[in-house]
PDB file of C-alpha atoms in Angstrom:
ATOM      1  CA  MET A 735      18.542  -2.578  -6.200  1.00 68.00           C
ATOM      2  CA  GLY A 736      15.201  -0.939  -6.869  1.00 90.00           C
ATOM      3  CA  ILE A 737      14.749   1.557  -4.017  1.00 96.00           C
ATOM      4  CA  ARG A 738      17.260   2.358  -1.288  1.00 96.00           C
ATOM      5  CA  ILE A 739      16.236   4.760   1.500  1.00 97.00           C
ATOM      6  CA  ARG A 740      18.448   5.749   4.417  1.00 97.00           C
ATOM      7  CA  SER A 741      17.469   7.941   7.405  1.00 96.00           C
ATOM      8  CA  LEU A 742      14.789   9.818   5.451  1.00 97.00           C
ATOM      9  CA  THR A 743      13.290  12.681   7.477  1.00 97.00           C
ATOM     10  CA  LYS A 744      10.449  15.026   6.523  1.00 97.00           C
ATOM     11  CA  ASN A 745       8.987  17.760   8.723  1.00 96.00           C
ATOM     12  CA  TYR A 746       5.814  19.785   8.297  1.00 93.00           C
ATOM     13  CA  ARG A 747       6.461  22.720  10.624  1.00 88.00           C
ATOM     14  CA  ARG A 748       6.232  21.121  14.086  1.00 87.00           C
ATOM     15  CA  HIS A 749       5.029  17.729  12.833  1.00 93.00           C
ATOM     16  CA  ARG A 750       7.575  15.089  11.812  1.00 95.00           C
ATOM     17  CA  ALA A 751       5.953  12.945   9.111  1.00 96.00           C
ATOM     18  CA  LEU A 752       9.005  10.720   8.526  1.00 97.00           C
ATOM     19  CA  ASN A 753      11.609  10.097  11.205  1.00 95.00           C
ATOM     20  CA  ARG A 754      14.927   8.643   9.966  1.00 95.00           C
ATOM     21  CA  PHE A 755      13.014   6.173   7.818  1.00 96.00           C
ATOM     22  CA  SER A 756      15.047   3.461   6.060  1.00 96.00           C
ATOM     23  CA  LEU A 757      13.877   0.890   3.511  1.00 95.00           C
ATOM     24  CA  ASP A 758      15.114  -1.429   0.741  1.00 95.00           C
ATOM     25  CA  VAL A 759      12.807  -2.571  -2.055  1.00 94.00           C
ATOM     26  CA  GLN A 760      13.629  -5.153  -4.717  1.00 88.00           C
ATOM     27  CA  ASP A 761      11.618  -6.529  -7.669  1.00 84.00           C
ATOM     28  CA  GLY A 762       7.945  -7.478  -7.432  1.00 90.00           C
ATOM     29  CA  ILE A 763       5.140  -6.047  -5.312  1.00 94.00           C
ATOM     30  CA  PHE A 764       6.276  -4.584  -2.005  1.00 96.00           C
ATOM     31  CA  GLY A 765       3.686  -3.577   0.580  1.00 96.00           C
ATOM     32  CA  LEU A 766       3.814  -0.508   2.797  1.00 96.00           C
ATOM     33  CA  LEU A 767       1.309  -0.946   5.606  1.00 94.00           C
ATOM     34  CA  GLY A 768       0.302   1.593   8.215  1.00 91.00           C
ATOM     35  CA  ASN A 769      -2.599   3.402   9.794  1.00 89.00           C
ATOM     36  CA  ASN A 770      -3.923   6.662   8.373  1.00 87.00           C
ATOM     37  CA  GLY A 771      -1.466   9.424   9.209  1.00 89.00           C
ATOM     38  CA  ALA A 772       1.487   7.058   9.558  1.00 92.00           C
ATOM     39  CA  GLY A 773       3.479   8.858   6.828  1.00 94.00           C
ATOM     40  CA  LYS A 774       2.770   6.582   3.865  1.00 94.00           C
ATOM     41  CA  SER A 775       1.472   9.223   1.449  1.00 92.00           C
ATOM     42  CA  THR A 776       4.333  11.569   2.356  1.00 95.00           C
ATOM     43  CA  LEU A 777       6.802   8.820   1.483  1.00 96.00           C
ATOM     44  CA  MET A 778       5.012   8.063  -1.800  1.00 94.00           C
ATOM     45  CA  LYS A 779       5.075  11.723  -2.850  1.00 95.00           C
ATOM     46  CA  ILE A 780       8.785  11.973  -2.049  1.00 97.00           C
ATOM     47  CA  LEU A 781       9.573   8.877  -4.115  1.00 97.00           C
ATOM     48  CA  ALA A 782       7.432  10.238  -6.972  1.00 95.00           C
ATOM     49  CA  THR A 783       9.640  13.396  -6.942  1.00 96.00           C
ATOM     50  CA  LEU A 784       6.639  15.552  -5.964  1.00 95.00           C
ATOM     51  CA  LEU A 785       7.814  16.490  -2.470  1.00 96.00           C
ATOM     52  CA  ASP A 786      11.172  17.514  -1.095  1.00 95.00           C
ATOM     53  CA  TYR A 787      12.604  16.126   2.149  1.00 97.00           C
ATOM     54  CA  ASP A 788      14.773  17.507   4.934  1.00 96.00           C
ATOM     55  CA  GLU A 789      17.383  14.828   5.571  1.00 96.00           C
ATOM     56  CA  GLY A 790      18.470  11.405   4.364  1.00 97.00           C
ATOM     57  CA  GLU A 791      19.462   9.608   1.183  1.00 97.00           C
ATOM     58  CA  VAL A 792      17.213   8.093  -1.485  1.00 97.00           C
ATOM     59  CA  GLU A 793      18.347   6.124  -4.526  1.00 97.00           C
ATOM     60  CA  ILE A 794      16.011   4.669  -7.150  1.00 97.00           C
ATOM     61  CA  PHE A 795      17.636   2.262  -9.636  1.00 95.00           C
ATOM     62  CA  GLY A 796      20.965   3.827  -8.738  1.00 95.00           C
ATOM     63  CA  TYR A 797      19.851   7.431  -9.323  1.00 97.00           C
ATOM     64  CA  ASP A 798      20.051   9.974  -6.516  1.00 97.00           C
ATOM     65  CA  LEU A 799      16.554  11.345  -5.921  1.00 97.00           C
ATOM     66  CA  ARG A 800      17.729  14.851  -5.061  1.00 95.00           C
ATOM     67  CA  LYS A 801      20.391  15.160  -7.770  1.00 96.00           C
ATOM     68  CA  GLU A 802      18.786  13.194 -10.630  1.00 97.00           C
ATOM     69  CA  PRO A 803      14.976  13.589 -10.385  1.00 95.00           C
ATOM     70  CA  GLU A 804      14.453  13.754 -14.161  1.00 94.00           C
ATOM     71  CA  GLU A 805      16.119  10.390 -14.703  1.00 95.00           C
ATOM     72  CA  ILE A 806      13.894   8.891 -12.000  1.00 95.00           C
ATOM     73  CA  ARG A 807      10.711  10.445 -13.432  1.00 93.00           C
ATOM     74  CA  SER A 808      11.407   8.740 -16.756  1.00 92.00           C
ATOM     75  CA  LEU A 809      11.334   5.362 -14.979  1.00 94.00           C
ATOM     76  CA  LEU A 810       8.242   5.670 -12.799  1.00 94.00           C
ATOM     77  CA  GLY A 811       4.467   5.642 -12.932  1.00 94.00           C
ATOM     78  CA  TYR A 812       2.403   7.073 -10.084  1.00 94.00           C
ATOM     79  CA  LEU A 813      -1.187   6.565  -8.967  1.00 92.00           C
ATOM     80  CA  PRO A 814      -1.958   9.081  -6.189  1.00 90.00           C
ATOM     81  CA  GLN A 815      -4.484   8.415  -3.463  1.00 83.00           C
ATOM     82  CA  ASP A 816      -6.998  10.764  -5.083  1.00 82.00           C
ATOM     83  CA  PHE A 817      -6.947  10.353  -8.861  1.00 82.00           C
ATOM     84  CA  ASP A 818      -9.413  12.350 -10.944  1.00 79.00           C
ATOM     85  CA  PHE A 819      -9.264  14.308 -14.157  1.00 84.00           C
ATOM     86  CA  PHE A 820     -11.282  16.583 -16.421  1.00 91.00           C
ATOM     87  CA  PRO A 821     -14.773  14.993 -16.360  1.00 92.00           C
ATOM     88  CA  GLN A 822     -15.617  15.884 -19.973  1.00 95.00           C
ATOM     89  CA  LEU A 823     -12.598  14.096 -21.456  1.00 95.00           C
ATOM     90  CA  THR A 824     -12.818  10.529 -22.683  1.00 97.00           C
ATOM     91  CA  LEU A 825     -10.537   7.804 -21.404  1.00 96.00           C
ATOM     92  CA  TRP A 826      -8.591   7.930 -24.680  1.00 96.00           C
ATOM     93  CA  GLU A 827      -8.195  11.712 -24.534  1.00 96.00           C
ATOM     94  CA  THR A 828      -7.031  11.453 -20.930  1.00 96.00           C
ATOM     95  CA  LEU A 829      -4.308   8.911 -21.697  1.00 96.00           C
ATOM     96  CA  ASP A 830      -3.308  10.883 -24.813  1.00 96.00           C
ATOM     97  CA  TYR A 831      -2.819  13.935 -22.581  1.00 95.00           C
ATOM     98  CA  PHE A 832      -0.697  11.962 -20.091  1.00 94.00           C
ATOM     99  CA  ALA A 833       1.300  10.558 -22.999  1.00 94.00           C
ATOM    100  CA  ASP A 834       2.166  14.160 -23.910  1.00 92.00           C
ATOM    101  CA  LEU A 835       3.287  14.821 -20.338  1.00 90.00           C
ATOM    102  CA  LYS A 836       5.502  11.738 -20.436  1.00 89.00           C
ATOM    103  CA  GLY A 837       7.048  12.803 -23.720  1.00 88.00           C
ATOM    104  CA  LEU A 838       5.771   9.897 -25.813  1.00 91.00           C
ATOM    105  CA  GLU A 839       5.973  10.690 -29.524  1.00 90.00           C
ATOM    106  CA  LYS A 840       2.741  10.915 -31.474  1.00 91.00           C
ATOM    107  CA  GLY A 841       2.062   8.244 -34.057  1.00 92.00           C
ATOM    108  CA  ARG A 842       1.233   4.574 -34.393  1.00 92.00           C
ATOM    109  CA  ARG A 843       3.481   3.437 -31.584  1.00 92.00           C
ATOM    110  CA  ARG A 844       1.859   5.856 -29.130  1.00 94.00           C
ATOM    111  CA  LYS A 845      -1.616   4.734 -30.233  1.00 95.00           C
ATOM    112  CA  GLU A 846      -0.638   1.104 -29.675  1.00 95.00           C
ATOM    113  CA  GLU A 847       0.741   1.888 -26.214  1.00 95.00           C
ATOM    114  CA  ILE A 848      -2.467   3.656 -25.150  1.00 96.00           C
ATOM    115  CA  GLU A 849      -4.475   0.679 -26.402  1.00 96.00           C
ATOM    116  CA  TRP A 850      -2.166  -1.688 -24.506  1.00 93.00           C
ATOM    117  CA  CYS A 851      -2.553   0.262 -21.265  1.00 94.00           C
ATOM    118  CA  LEU A 852      -6.348   0.334 -21.568  1.00 95.00           C
ATOM    119  CA  GLU A 853      -6.373  -3.371 -22.388  1.00 93.00           C
ATOM    120  CA  GLN A 854      -4.288  -4.207 -19.315  1.00 88.00           C
ATOM    121  CA  VAL A 855      -6.940  -2.648 -17.056  1.00 87.00           C
ATOM    122  CA  ASP A 856      -9.884  -4.015 -19.076  1.00 89.00           C
ATOM    123  CA  LEU A 857     -11.010  -0.568 -20.259  1.00 94.00           C
ATOM    124  CA  LEU A 858     -10.274  -0.735 -23.981  1.00 95.00           C
ATOM    125  CA  GLY A 859     -13.968  -1.209 -24.740  1.00 95.00           C
ATOM    126  CA  HIS A 860     -14.724   2.011 -22.822  1.00 96.00           C
ATOM    127  CA  ALA A 861     -12.086   4.186 -24.528  1.00 95.00           C
ATOM    128  CA  ARG A 862     -14.669   6.695 -25.819  1.00 96.00           C
ATOM    129  CA  LYS A 863     -16.536   6.955 -22.524  1.00 96.00           C
ATOM    130  CA  ARG A 864     -16.206  10.219 -20.592  1.00 96.00           C
ATOM    131  CA  ILE A 865     -14.607  10.254 -17.151  1.00 93.00           C
ATOM    132  CA  LYS A 866     -17.773  11.638 -15.553  1.00 94.00           C
ATOM    133  CA  GLU A 867     -19.508   8.393 -16.560  1.00 94.00           C
ATOM    134  CA  LEU A 868     -17.033   6.110 -14.780  1.00 91.00           C
ATOM    135  CA  SER A 869     -17.611   4.221 -11.543  1.00 88.00           C
ATOM    136  CA  GLY A 870     -15.103   4.474  -8.717  1.00 83.00           C
ATOM    137  CA  GLY A 871     -13.527   1.161  -9.693  1.00 84.00           C
ATOM    138  CA  MET A 872     -13.166   2.211 -13.328  1.00 88.00           C
ATOM    139  CA  LYS A 873     -11.485   5.465 -12.279  1.00 89.00           C
ATOM    140  CA  ARG A 874      -8.936   3.543 -10.239  1.00 86.00           C
ATOM    141  CA  ARG A 875      -8.240   1.293 -13.213  1.00 88.00           C
ATOM    142  CA  LEU A 876      -7.843   4.362 -15.431  1.00 93.00           C
ATOM    143  CA  GLY A 877      -5.372   5.679 -12.871  1.00 91.00           C
ATOM    144  CA  ILE A 878      -3.311   2.520 -13.250  1.00 90.00           C
ATOM    145  CA  ALA A 879      -3.524   2.816 -17.060  1.00 92.00           C
ATOM    146  CA  GLN A 880      -2.021   6.322 -17.008  1.00 94.00           C
ATOM    147  CA  ALA A 881       0.667   5.139 -14.594  1.00 93.00           C
ATOM    148  CA  LEU A 882       1.590   2.307 -16.994  1.00 92.00           C
ATOM    149  CA  LEU A 883       2.260   4.680 -19.897  1.00 95.00           C
ATOM    150  CA  GLY A 884       5.909   4.531 -20.871  1.00 92.00           C
ATOM    151  CA  ASP A 885       6.328   1.032 -19.395  1.00 91.00           C
ATOM    152  CA  PRO A 886       7.745   2.251 -16.045  1.00 94.00           C
ATOM    153  CA  LYS A 887      10.241   0.189 -14.067  1.00 95.00           C
ATOM    154  CA  LEU A 888       8.752   1.543 -10.835  1.00 96.00           C
ATOM    155  CA  LEU A 889       5.011   1.771 -10.204  1.00 95.00           C
ATOM    156  CA  ILE A 890       3.890   3.655  -7.069  1.00 95.00           C
ATOM    157  CA  VAL A 891       0.272   3.131  -6.021  1.00 94.00           C
ATOM    158  CA  ASP A 892      -1.069   4.976  -2.974  1.00 91.00           C
ATOM    159  CA  GLU A 893      -4.215   3.563  -1.288  1.00 86.00           C
ATOM    160  CA  PRO A 894      -5.431   2.113  -4.627  1.00 85.00           C
ATOM    161  CA  THR A 895      -8.516   0.326  -3.257  1.00 83.00           C
ATOM    162  CA  ALA A 896      -9.773   3.005  -0.857  1.00 76.00           C
ATOM    163  CA  GLY A 897     -13.501   3.457  -1.412  1.00 75.00           C
ATOM    164  CA  LEU A 898     -13.905   0.349  -3.569  1.00 78.00           C
ATOM    165  CA  ASP A 899     -16.344  -2.447  -2.789  1.00 82.00           C
ATOM    166  CA  PRO A 900     -15.022  -5.993  -2.009  1.00 85.00           C
ATOM    167  CA  ASN A 901     -15.403  -7.262  -5.593  1.00 84.00           C
ATOM    168  CA  GLN A 902     -13.605  -4.208  -6.986  1.00 80.00           C
ATOM    169  CA  ARG A 903     -10.779  -4.648  -4.453  1.00 84.00           C
ATOM    170  CA  ILE A 904     -10.293  -8.276  -5.490  1.00 88.00           C
ATOM    171  CA  ALA A 905     -10.229  -7.296  -9.179  1.00 84.00           C
ATOM    172  CA  PHE A 906      -7.682  -4.570  -8.444  1.00 84.00           C
ATOM    173  CA  ARG A 907      -5.388  -6.948  -6.551  1.00 88.00           C
ATOM    174  CA  ASN A 908      -5.526  -9.395  -9.452  1.00 89.00           C
ATOM    175  CA  LEU A 909      -4.627  -6.551 -11.811  1.00 86.00           C
ATOM    176  CA  LEU A 910      -1.560  -5.610  -9.757  1.00 88.00           C
ATOM    177  CA  ASN A 911      -0.389  -9.224  -9.729  1.00 90.00           C
ATOM    178  CA  ARG A 912      -0.826  -9.427 -13.496  1.00 87.00           C
ATOM    179  CA  ILE A 913       1.256  -6.336 -14.292  1.00 86.00           C
ATOM    180  CA  SER A 914       4.005  -6.919 -11.700  1.00 89.00           C
ATOM    181  CA  GLN A 915       6.254  -8.953 -13.970  1.00 86.00           C
ATOM    182  CA  GLY A 916       9.554  -7.183 -14.644  1.00 87.00           C
ATOM    183  CA  ARG A 917       8.907  -4.110 -12.504  1.00 92.00           C
ATOM    184  CA  VAL A 918       8.870  -2.860  -8.923  1.00 95.00           C
ATOM    185  CA  ILE A 919       5.438  -2.031  -7.519  1.00 95.00           C
ATOM    186  CA  LEU A 920       5.267  -0.152  -4.251  1.00 96.00           C
ATOM    187  CA  LEU A 921       1.795  -0.605  -2.785  1.00 95.00           C
ATOM    188  CA  SER A 922       0.869   1.710   0.079  1.00 93.00           C
ATOM    189  CA  THR A 923      -2.323   1.005   2.016  1.00 89.00           C
ATOM    190  CA  HIS A 924      -3.974   0.651   5.421  1.00 87.00           C
ATOM    191  CA  ILE A 925      -6.104  -2.262   4.112  1.00 88.00           C
ATOM    192  CA  VAL A 926      -4.356  -5.430   5.295  1.00 90.00           C
ATOM    193  CA  PRO A 927      -5.887  -7.912   2.779  1.00 89.00           C
ATOM    194  CA  ASP A 928      -4.494  -5.799  -0.089  1.00 90.00           C
ATOM    195  CA  ILE A 929      -1.010  -6.585   1.221  1.00 93.00           C
ATOM    196  CA  SER A 930      -1.514 -10.217   2.255  1.00 91.00           C
ATOM    197  CA  SER A 931      -2.973 -11.199  -1.124  1.00 90.00           C
ATOM    198  CA  THR A 932      -0.392  -9.474  -3.334  1.00 92.00           C
ATOM    199  CA  CYS A 933       2.951  -9.114  -1.512  1.00 94.00           C
ATOM    200  CA  GLU A 934       5.706 -11.388  -0.246  1.00 91.00           C
ATOM    201  CA  GLN A 935       7.458  -8.575   1.616  1.00 95.00           C
ATOM    202  CA  VAL A 936       6.102  -5.724   3.691  1.00 96.00           C
ATOM    203  CA  ALA A 937       7.226  -2.705   5.662  1.00 96.00           C
ATOM    204  CA  ILE A 938       5.095  -1.635   8.607  1.00 94.00           C
ATOM    205  CA  ILE A 939       5.195   2.074   9.333  1.00 94.00           C
ATOM    206  CA  ARG A 940       3.997   3.878  12.457  1.00 92.00           C
ATOM    207  CA  ARG A 941       4.296   7.603  13.111  1.00 91.00           C
ATOM    208  CA  GLY A 942       6.918   7.987  10.392  1.00 94.00           C
ATOM    209  CA  GLU A 943       9.141   5.126  11.545  1.00 94.00           C
ATOM    210  CA  CYS A 944       9.638   1.643  10.107  1.00 93.00           C
ATOM    211  CA  LEU A 945       8.611  -0.962  12.688  1.00 92.00           C
ATOM    212  CA  TYR A 946       9.323  -3.964  10.492  1.00 94.00           C
ATOM    213  CA  GLN A 947      10.687  -4.763   7.041  1.00 94.00           C
ATOM    214  CA  GLY A 948      10.920  -8.227   5.562  1.00 94.00           C
ATOM    215  CA  TYR A 949       9.003 -11.286   4.449  1.00 95.00           C
ATOM    216  CA  ILE A 950       5.426 -11.648   5.617  1.00 95.00           C
ATOM    217  CA  ASP A 951       5.976 -15.320   6.489  1.00 95.00           C
ATOM    218  CA  THR A 952       8.860 -14.375   8.781  1.00 95.00           C
ATOM    219  CA  LEU A 953       6.723 -11.763  10.493  1.00 94.00           C
ATOM    220  CA  LEU A 954       3.907 -14.263  11.049  1.00 94.00           C
ATOM    221  CA  GLU A 955       6.342 -16.789  12.522  1.00 93.00           C
ATOM    222  CA  SER A 956       7.558 -14.178  14.992  1.00 89.00           C
ATOM    223  CA  VAL A 957       4.009 -13.620  16.286  1.00 90.00           C
ATOM    224  CA  GLU A 958       3.255 -17.328  16.799  1.00 91.00           C
ATOM    225  CA  GLY A 959       2.069 -17.950  20.347  1.00 88.00           C
ATOM    226  CA  LYS A 960       0.806 -14.414  20.822  1.00 90.00           C
ATOM    227  CA  VAL A 961      -2.685 -14.793  19.300  1.00 92.00           C
ATOM    228  CA  TRP A 962      -5.305 -16.707  21.269  1.00 91.00           C
ATOM    229  CA  SER A 963      -8.948 -17.683  21.053  1.00 90.00           C
ATOM    230  CA  VAL A 964     -11.455 -18.426  23.805  1.00 89.00           C
ATOM    231  CA  GLN A 965     -15.173 -19.058  23.942  1.00 88.00           C
ATOM    232  CA  THR A 966     -16.984 -17.071  26.605  1.00 85.00           C
ATOM    233  CA  GLY A 967     -20.263 -15.431  27.473  1.00 84.00           C
ATOM    234  CA  MET A 968     -21.261 -11.852  26.776  1.00 81.00           C
ATOM    235  CA  GLN A 969     -21.342 -11.150  30.519  1.00 79.00           C
ATOM    236  CA  HIS A 970     -17.569 -11.786  30.712  1.00 81.00           C
ATOM    237  CA  LEU A 971     -16.607  -9.654  27.703  1.00 83.00           C
ATOM    238  CA  ASP A 972     -15.994  -6.405  29.587  1.00 84.00           C
ATOM    239  CA  GLU A 973     -13.764  -8.144  32.113  1.00 83.00           C
ATOM    240  CA  LEU A 974     -11.823  -9.881  29.349  1.00 83.00           C
ATOM    241  CA  SER A 975     -11.299  -6.618  27.448  1.00 84.00           C
ATOM    242  CA  ARG A 976      -9.654  -5.120  30.540  1.00 84.00           C
ATOM    243  CA  GLN A 977      -7.132  -7.968  30.683  1.00 84.00           C
ATOM    244  CA  VAL A 978      -6.123  -8.464  27.039  1.00 85.00           C
ATOM    245  CA  HIS A 979      -6.172  -6.679  23.674  1.00 88.00           C
ATOM    246  CA  ILE A 980      -9.176  -8.057  21.755  1.00 90.00           C
ATOM    247  CA  LEU A 981      -8.791  -8.579  18.000  1.00 92.00           C
ATOM    248  CA  SER A 982     -12.208  -9.911  17.031  1.00 90.00           C
ATOM    249  CA  ILE A 983     -15.542 -11.091  18.412  1.00 91.00           C
ATOM    250  CA  VAL A 984     -17.689 -13.663  16.608  1.00 90.00           C
ATOM    251  CA  ARG A 985     -21.172 -14.395  17.921  1.00 87.00           C
ATOM    252  CA  LYS A 986     -22.159 -18.068  17.997  1.00 83.00           C
ATOM    253  CA  ARG A 987     -25.204 -19.948  19.230  1.00 76.00           C
ATOM    254  CA  GLU A 988     -23.339 -21.288  22.261  1.00 75.00           C
ATOM    255  CA  GLY A 989     -21.688 -17.944  23.132  1.00 79.00           C
ATOM    256  CA  ILE A 990     -19.056 -15.689  21.616  1.00 88.00           C
ATOM    257  CA  GLN A 991     -15.632 -16.575  20.214  1.00 90.00           C
ATOM    258  CA  VAL A 992     -13.028 -13.988  21.154  1.00 91.00           C
ATOM    259  CA  THR A 993      -9.613 -13.709  19.508  1.00 91.00           C
ATOM    260  CA  PHE A 994      -7.081 -11.641  21.421  1.00 90.00           C
ATOM    261  CA  LEU A 995      -3.415 -10.757  21.775  1.00 89.00           C
ATOM    262  CA  SER A 996      -1.324 -11.812  24.735  1.00 85.00           C
ATOM    263  CA  ASP A 997       2.403 -12.402  25.188  1.00 77.00           C
ATOM    264  CA  ASP A 998       2.225 -13.335  28.864  1.00 71.00           C
ATOM    265  CA  GLU A 999       0.622 -16.055  31.012  1.00 66.00           C
ATOM    266  CA  LYS A1000      -2.866 -14.530  31.077  1.00 66.00           C
ATOM    267  CA  ALA A1001      -3.911 -16.611  28.067  1.00 69.00           C
ATOM    268  CA  ALA A1002      -3.233 -19.882  29.904  1.00 65.00           C
ATOM    269  CA  VAL A1003      -5.163 -18.688  32.951  1.00 63.00           C
ATOM    270  CA  LEU A1004      -8.119 -17.844  30.704  1.00 75.00           C
ATOM    271  CA  GLN A1005      -7.988 -21.389  29.242  1.00 80.00           C
ATOM    272  CA  ALA A1006      -7.558 -19.986  25.748  1.00 86.00           C
ATOM    273  CA  GLU A1007      -6.191 -21.876  22.753  1.00 88.00           C
ATOM    274  CA  PRO A1008      -3.388 -20.540  20.540  1.00 88.00           C
ATOM    275  CA  VAL A1009      -4.326 -19.801  16.912  1.00 91.00           C
ATOM    276  CA  SER A1010      -2.228 -19.120  13.820  1.00 93.00           C
ATOM    277  CA  PRO A1011      -1.786 -15.352  13.368  1.00 93.00           C
ATOM    278  CA  SER A1012      -2.866 -13.473  10.276  1.00 93.00           C
ATOM    279  CA  LEU A1013      -1.033 -10.456   8.854  1.00 94.00           C
ATOM    280  CA  GLU A1014      -3.675  -8.246  10.446  1.00 93.00           C
ATOM    281  CA  ASP A1015      -2.966  -9.861  13.832  1.00 93.00           C
ATOM    282  CA  ALA A1016       0.772  -9.289  13.375  1.00 93.00           C
ATOM    283  CA  PHE A1017       0.202  -5.678  12.340  1.00 92.00           C
ATOM    284  CA  VAL A1018      -1.929  -4.982  15.412  1.00 91.00           C
ATOM    285  CA  TYR A1019       0.614  -6.747  17.637  1.00 90.00           C
ATOM    286  CA  LEU A1020       3.491  -4.582  16.402  1.00 88.00           C
ATOM    287  CA  ASP A1021       1.406  -1.435  16.626  1.00 84.00           C
ATOM    288  CA  HIS A1022       0.194  -2.263  20.141  1.00 80.00           C
ATOM    289  CA  TYR A1023       3.270  -3.773  21.815  1.00 77.00           C
ATOM    290  CA  CYS A1024       6.388  -2.583  20.010  1.00 72.00           C
ATOM    291  CA  LYS A1025       7.938   0.679  21.150  1.00 62.00           C
ATOM    292  CA  GLY A1026      10.551   0.931  18.396  1.00 53.00           C
ATOM    293  CA  ALA A1027      11.856  -0.831  15.306  1.00 50.00           C
ATOM    294  CA  TYR A1028      11.295  -4.575  15.342  1.00 45.00           C
ATOM    295  CA  HIS A1029      13.431  -7.106  13.514  1.00 43.00           C
ATOM    296  CA  ALA A1030      12.156 -10.658  13.133  1.00 42.00           C
TER     297      ALA A1030
END
């Protein structure tokens, strides 16, 4: 077992960020998907031993998070949502500093590990460049490099592609897939394609509660027959939006193609055709229709 969470609760004064949250994570890349403010970053900080919690049980590789945090820290790497460092330092100096924090002994082996980490994120050729000279994408890759120091069994990455352009996001997903062998990667994001292109399993979180946990394919199967498409005119769009939950609108020469959610007979009345759901469709469906935890 990689991560085992039971009834985890965290309060910030009157706001409950996590409400009896439970989760099991095995090997590979596991996605945590939710809107901004859903509680994802709070959960990541708790698992990274940076934030205490009020109630519940958390075990990571068999270690109790509250009783054995040092043992857990020795096994994890963490990329926070906002990663930055001293702008005047070079990439090499930055990783050398983090190597000190992780207790890696100085010498040839440490030098080789820093080189390996930079090579994994395609930054070895920029080792002497200063952080202030890096693009946003390069900073995110440097963040992964520091998280990889010490060859962690658990890698926690929080909103890793936020602020990156489409090409940088694709490169980052490919990087995560490449380094996932032999470790657990917990990927937290509100960007659905980051999950669908890297993960087999996902947990969907809303207002601190887990709506769904399991395989993405199983989730998609459960939403079959609830996503529809119809071609209509712009003059009918307002009326349609009052009847169903619209997912997307695509303008075409002959009109507009509307994709929408419906789990009742309205779709048949509208002469719509069923379409195969995407993970984004399933996410919106759970968020819109489900009142509590959902099990496919």
